[in-house]
PDB file of C-alpha atoms in Angstrom:
ATOM      1  CA  UNK W   1      -4.766  18.320  -9.757  1.00 97.00           C
ATOM      2  CA  UNK W   2      -5.606  19.307  -5.978  1.00 98.00           C
ATOM      3  CA  UNK W   3      -7.476  17.696  -3.643  1.00 98.00           C
ATOM      4  CA  UNK W   4      -8.815  17.159  -0.349  1.00 98.00           C
ATOM      5  CA  UNK W   5     -10.035  13.870   1.351  1.00 98.00           C
ATOM      6  CA  UNK W   6     -12.140  14.021   4.476  1.00 95.00           C
ATOM      7  CA  UNK W   7     -15.800  14.226   5.647  1.00 96.00           C
ATOM      8  CA  UNK W   8     -17.258  17.266   4.336  1.00 97.00           C
ATOM      9  CA  UNK W   9     -17.694  19.031   7.760  1.00 95.00           C
ATOM     10  CA  UNK W  10     -17.409  22.941   8.267  1.00 91.00           C
ATOM     11  CA  UNK W  11     -13.990  23.061  10.076  1.00 94.00           C
ATOM     12  CA  UNK W  12     -12.357  20.820   7.706  1.00 95.00           C
ATOM     13  CA  UNK W  13     -12.048  23.847   5.388  1.00 97.00           C
ATOM     14  CA  UNK W  14     -13.434  22.748   2.355  1.00 97.00           C
ATOM     15  CA  UNK W  15     -14.803  26.229   1.988  1.00 97.00           C
ATOM     16  CA  UNK W  16     -11.413  27.867   2.309  1.00 98.00           C
ATOM     17  CA  UNK W  17      -9.879  25.436  -0.284  1.00 98.00           C
ATOM     18  CA  UNK W  18     -12.476  26.212  -2.768  1.00 98.00           C
ATOM     19  CA  UNK W  19     -12.191  29.724  -2.599  1.00 98.00           C
ATOM     20  CA  UNK W  20      -8.122  29.691  -2.701  1.00 98.00           C
ATOM     21  CA  UNK W  21      -8.450  27.193  -5.812  1.00 98.00           C
ATOM     22  CA  UNK W  22     -10.961  29.420  -7.627  1.00 98.00           C
ATOM     23  CA  UNK W  23      -8.425  32.340  -7.303  1.00 97.00           C
ATOM     24  CA  UNK W  24      -5.192  30.049  -7.986  1.00 97.00           C
ATOM     25  CA  UNK W  25      -7.184  29.018 -11.190  1.00 95.00           C
ATOM     26  CA  UNK W  26      -7.270  32.249 -12.498  1.00 94.00           C
ATOM     27  CA  UNK W  27      -3.523  31.920 -12.944  1.00 94.00           C
ATOM     28  CA  UNK W  28      -3.503  28.269 -13.631  1.00 95.00           C
ATOM     29  CA  UNK W  29      -6.360  27.694 -15.906  1.00 92.00           C
ATOM     30  CA  UNK W  30      -5.713  23.907 -16.454  1.00 94.00           C
ATOM     31  CA  UNK W  31      -5.927  23.072 -12.733  1.00 97.00           C
ATOM     32  CA  UNK W  32      -8.413  20.759 -11.328  1.00 98.00           C
ATOM     33  CA  UNK W  33     -10.137  20.081  -7.869  1.00 98.00           C
ATOM     34  CA  UNK W  34     -11.215  16.911  -6.512  1.00 98.00           C
ATOM     35  CA  UNK W  35     -13.223  16.634  -3.368  1.00 98.00           C
ATOM     36  CA  UNK W  36     -13.287  13.187  -1.675  1.00 98.00           C
ATOM     37  CA  UNK W  37     -15.910  12.548   1.028  1.00 98.00           C
ATOM     38  CA  UNK W  38     -19.385  12.867   2.122  1.00 98.00           C
ATOM     39  CA  UNK W  39     -21.281  14.767   4.978  1.00 97.00           C
ATOM     40  CA  UNK W  40     -23.744  17.245   6.182  1.00 96.00           C
ATOM     41  CA  UNK W  41     -21.736  20.327   3.990  1.00 97.00           C
ATOM     42  CA  UNK W  42     -22.214  18.871   0.874  1.00 98.00           C
ATOM     43  CA  UNK W  43     -25.108  21.139  -0.392  1.00 98.00           C
ATOM     44  CA  UNK W  44     -23.158  24.105   0.916  1.00 98.00           C
ATOM     45  CA  UNK W  45     -19.882  23.020  -1.019  1.00 98.00           C
ATOM     46  CA  UNK W  46     -22.021  22.475  -3.943  1.00 98.00           C
ATOM     47  CA  UNK W  47     -23.593  25.881  -4.021  1.00 98.00           C
ATOM     48  CA  UNK W  48     -19.933  27.312  -3.489  1.00 98.00           C
ATOM     49  CA  UNK W  49     -18.735  25.393  -6.503  1.00 98.00           C
ATOM     50  CA  UNK W  50     -21.311  26.848  -8.693  1.00 98.00           C
ATOM     51  CA  UNK W  51     -20.678  30.336  -6.865  1.00 98.00           C
ATOM     52  CA  UNK W  52     -17.178  30.137  -8.039  1.00 97.00           C
ATOM     53  CA  UNK W  53     -18.222  28.713 -11.559  1.00 97.00           C
ATOM     54  CA  UNK W  54     -15.806  25.549 -10.835  1.00 98.00           C
ATOM     55  CA  UNK W  55     -18.841  22.930 -11.795  1.00 96.00           C
ATOM     56  CA  UNK W  56     -16.832  22.015 -15.249  1.00 96.00           C
ATOM     57  CA  UNK W  57     -13.452  21.249 -13.212  1.00 96.00           C
ATOM     58  CA  UNK W  58     -14.282  20.313  -9.466  1.00 98.00           C
ATOM     59  CA  UNK W  59     -15.188  16.475  -8.948  1.00 97.00           C
ATOM     60  CA  UNK W  60     -16.869  15.697  -5.678  1.00 98.00           C
ATOM     61  CA  UNK W  61     -16.509  11.762  -5.318  1.00 98.00           C
ATOM     62  CA  UNK W  62     -18.766  11.260  -2.556  1.00 98.00           C
ATOM     63  CA  UNK W  63     -17.764   8.778   0.182  1.00 98.00           C
ATOM     64  CA  UNK W  64     -15.126   6.446  -1.097  1.00 97.00           C
ATOM     65  CA  UNK W  65     -13.918   3.019   0.909  1.00 96.00           C
ATOM     66  CA  UNK W  66     -10.287   3.380  -0.834  1.00 97.00           C
ATOM     67  CA  UNK W  67      -9.491   6.799  -1.407  1.00 97.00           C
ATOM     68  CA  UNK W  68      -6.190   5.759  -2.466  1.00 97.00           C
ATOM     69  CA  UNK W  69      -6.812   5.947  -6.370  1.00 98.00           C
ATOM     70  CA  UNK W  70      -8.134   9.627  -5.820  1.00 98.00           C
ATOM     71  CA  UNK W  71      -5.052  10.648  -3.888  1.00 98.00           C
ATOM     72  CA  UNK W  72      -2.763   9.138  -6.673  1.00 97.00           C
ATOM     73  CA  UNK W  73      -4.571  11.364  -9.076  1.00 98.00           C
ATOM     74  CA  UNK W  74      -3.726  14.576  -6.930  1.00 98.00           C
ATOM     75  CA  UNK W  75      -0.450  16.477  -7.263  1.00 97.00           C
ATOM     76  CA  UNK W  76      -1.469  18.199  -4.033  1.00 98.00           C
ATOM     77  CA  UNK W  77      -3.184  17.283  -1.248  1.00 98.00           C
ATOM     78  CA  UNK W  78      -4.675  19.920   1.257  1.00 98.00           C
ATOM     79  CA  UNK W  79      -6.115  20.024   4.681  1.00 97.00           C
ATOM     80  CA  UNK W  80      -6.959  23.349   5.767  1.00 97.00           C
ATOM     81  CA  UNK W  81      -8.713  22.414   9.068  1.00 96.00           C
ATOM     82  CA  UNK W  82      -9.496  25.369  11.313  1.00 96.00           C
ATOM     83  CA  UNK W  83     -10.546  23.427  14.251  1.00 92.00           C
ATOM     84  CA  UNK W  84     -11.111  19.924  15.955  1.00 85.00           C
ATOM     85  CA  UNK W  85      -8.399  18.043  14.311  1.00 85.00           C
ATOM     86  CA  UNK W  86      -6.727  15.620  16.218  1.00 81.00           C
ATOM     87  CA  UNK W  87      -4.060  13.432  14.061  1.00 78.00           C
ATOM     88  CA  UNK W  88      -4.655  13.097  10.206  1.00 85.00           C
ATOM     89  CA  UNK W  89      -4.538   9.764   8.579  1.00 91.00           C
ATOM     90  CA  UNK W  90      -5.159  11.425   5.202  1.00 95.00           C
ATOM     91  CA  UNK W  91      -1.878  13.445   5.019  1.00 96.00           C
ATOM     92  CA  UNK W  92       0.635  10.362   5.959  1.00 95.00           C
ATOM     93  CA  UNK W  93      -1.275   8.714   3.373  1.00 96.00           C
ATOM     94  CA  UNK W  94      -0.766  11.161   0.864  1.00 98.00           C
ATOM     95  CA  UNK W  95       3.060  11.618   1.870  1.00 98.00           C
ATOM     96  CA  UNK W  96       3.526   7.775   1.605  1.00 97.00           C
ATOM     97  CA  UNK W  97       2.265   8.130  -1.963  1.00 98.00           C
ATOM     98  CA  UNK W  98       4.583  10.692  -2.604  1.00 98.00           C
ATOM     99  CA  UNK W  99       2.052  13.554  -3.107  1.00 98.00           C
ATOM    100  CA  UNK W 100       2.878  17.381  -1.786  1.00 98.00           C
ATOM    101  CA  UNK W 101       0.832  18.393   1.092  1.00 98.00           C
ATOM    102  CA  UNK W 102      -0.513  21.889   2.792  1.00 98.00           C
ATOM    103  CA  UNK W 103      -1.981  21.749   5.933  1.00 97.00           C
ATOM    104  CA  UNK W 104      -2.713  24.194   8.968  1.00 97.00           C
ATOM    105  CA  UNK W 105      -1.102  23.824  12.302  1.00 94.00           C
ATOM    106  CA  UNK W 106      -4.188  23.083  14.145  1.00 94.00           C
ATOM    107  CA  UNK W 107      -4.266  20.169  16.344  1.00 92.00           C
ATOM    108  CA  UNK W 108      -1.974  17.340  15.473  1.00 90.00           C
ATOM    109  CA  UNK W 109      -1.103  18.471  12.146  1.00 94.00           C
ATOM    110  CA  UNK W 110       2.327  19.936  12.736  1.00 92.00           C
ATOM    111  CA  UNK W 111       3.453  16.418  13.989  1.00 89.00           C
ATOM    112  CA  UNK W 112       2.939  15.605  10.227  1.00 93.00           C
ATOM    113  CA  UNK W 113       3.862  18.345   8.465  1.00 96.00           C
ATOM    114  CA  UNK W 114       6.816  20.425   8.993  1.00 96.00           C
ATOM    115  CA  UNK W 115       6.600  23.834   7.141  1.00 97.00           C
ATOM    116  CA  UNK W 116       8.916  23.967   4.251  1.00 96.00           C
ATOM    117  CA  UNK W 117      10.610  20.542   4.758  1.00 97.00           C
ATOM    118  CA  UNK W 118       7.736  17.796   4.814  1.00 97.00           C
ATOM    119  CA  UNK W 119       5.116  20.005   3.201  1.00 98.00           C
ATOM    120  CA  UNK W 120       3.675  23.544   3.594  1.00 98.00           C
ATOM    121  CA  UNK W 121       1.846  24.887   6.222  1.00 98.00           C
ATOM    122  CA  UNK W 122      -0.716  27.953   6.271  1.00 98.00           C
ATOM    123  CA  UNK W 123      -2.468  29.769   9.299  1.00 97.00           C
ATOM    124  CA  UNK W 124      -6.326  28.694   9.789  1.00 97.00           C
ATOM    125  CA  UNK W 125      -8.955  30.669   7.537  1.00 97.00           C
ATOM    126  CA  UNK W 126      -6.266  32.313   5.607  1.00 98.00           C
ATOM    127  CA  UNK W 127      -7.461  32.014   1.960  1.00 98.00           C
ATOM    128  CA  UNK W 128      -4.708  34.319   0.571  1.00 98.00           C
ATOM    129  CA  UNK W 129      -2.120  32.295   2.157  1.00 98.00           C
ATOM    130  CA  UNK W 130      -3.587  29.025   0.874  1.00 98.00           C
ATOM    131  CA  UNK W 131      -3.892  30.851  -2.542  1.00 98.00           C
ATOM    132  CA  UNK W 132      -0.026  31.722  -2.590  1.00 98.00           C
ATOM    133  CA  UNK W 133       1.130  28.135  -1.094  1.00 98.00           C
ATOM    134  CA  UNK W 134      -1.381  26.539  -4.185  1.00 98.00           C
ATOM    135  CA  UNK W 135       0.022  28.697  -6.820  1.00 97.00           C
ATOM    136  CA  UNK W 136       3.634  28.085  -5.598  1.00 97.00           C
ATOM    137  CA  UNK W 137       3.374  24.316  -5.964  1.00 97.00           C
ATOM    138  CA  UNK W 138       1.667  24.587  -9.006  1.00 95.00           C
ATOM    139  CA  UNK W 139       4.313  26.693 -10.702  1.00 94.00           C
ATOM    140  CA  UNK W 140       7.242  24.824  -9.081  1.00 96.00           C
ATOM    141  CA  UNK W 141       7.192  21.223  -9.948  1.00 96.00           C
ATOM    142  CA  UNK W 142      10.698  20.893  -8.377  1.00 97.00           C
ATOM    143  CA  UNK W 143       9.498  22.524  -5.000  1.00 98.00           C
ATOM    144  CA  UNK W 144       6.492  19.888  -5.153  1.00 98.00           C
ATOM    145  CA  UNK W 145       8.586  17.022  -5.766  1.00 98.00           C
ATOM    146  CA  UNK W 146      11.058  18.089  -3.204  1.00 98.00           C
ATOM    147  CA  UNK W 147       8.281  18.205  -0.474  1.00 98.00           C
ATOM    148  CA  UNK W 148       6.841  15.166  -1.687  1.00 98.00           C
ATOM    149  CA  UNK W 149      10.012  13.352  -1.338  1.00 98.00           C
ATOM    150  CA  UNK W 150      11.069  14.856   1.930  1.00 98.00           C
ATOM    151  CA  UNK W 151       7.299  13.916   3.077  1.00 97.00           C
ATOM    152  CA  UNK W 152       7.952  10.271   2.180  1.00 97.00           C
ATOM    153  CA  UNK W 153      10.976   9.948   4.062  1.00 97.00           C
ATOM    154  CA  UNK W 154       9.256  11.500   7.150  1.00 95.00           C
ATOM    155  CA  UNK W 155       6.503   9.171   7.047  1.00 95.00           C
ATOM    156  CA  UNK W 156       8.850   6.119   6.469  1.00 93.00           C
ATOM    157  CA  UNK W 157      10.890   7.286   9.579  1.00 90.00           C
ATOM    158  CA  UNK W 158       8.043   8.095  11.784  1.00 89.00           C
ATOM    159  CA  UNK W 159       4.352   7.171  10.580  1.00 86.00           C
ATOM    160  CA  UNK W 160       4.568   3.177   9.707  1.00 82.00           C
ATOM    161  CA  UNK W 161       2.546   1.171  11.412  1.00 81.00           C
ATOM    162  CA  UNK W 162       5.515  -0.873  13.036  1.00 83.00           C
ATOM    163  CA  UNK W 163       7.246   2.383  13.981  1.00 78.00           C
ATOM    164  CA  UNK W 164       4.029   3.574  15.921  1.00 76.00           C
ATOM    165  CA  UNK W 165       3.607   0.424  17.556  1.00 83.00           C
ATOM    166  CA  UNK W 166       7.074   0.479  18.831  1.00 83.00           C
ATOM    167  CA  UNK W 167       6.639   4.039  19.934  1.00 80.00           C
ATOM    168  CA  UNK W 168       3.485   3.395  21.686  1.00 83.00           C
ATOM    169  CA  UNK W 169       4.977   0.291  23.808  1.00 88.00           C
ATOM    170  CA  UNK W 170       7.844   2.476  24.450  1.00 88.00           C
ATOM    171  CA  UNK W 171       5.367   4.622  26.347  1.00 88.00           C
TER     172      UNK W 171
END
């Protein structure tokens, strides 16, 4: 199960994820897609899901006050933003739940995801790279688990509430 959590805005990369997922699904027929969030891009995303013939296996949950149960259902959490990304709240939350993550290197995302250590990083708007990374995580559960565990340790060391307060007070 591959998923994304975020407001349905163009720059969050939902469209890129849908295209990469559709390509990956040709190799992994049992794969499923969960999109958690609501926003102005919903009609476009629904149309793209239909165009890619993913209606039967893609779930759009709409806005969820508590996305944790959906993140727990995901094997891989993706945030393929290509602009306007400050610091992600979703990626550390996913990593704290021991989920493998894929992101781009936009804005503050590299502070959370260290490529091939705490997750995988792809260039923005690179659907082929995203497809390749999705496929790698689907085919190699050991890699997926290793990244999830390393990501968990990274979050516990750097992104707990107490740790962030301490860092802020130190500044």
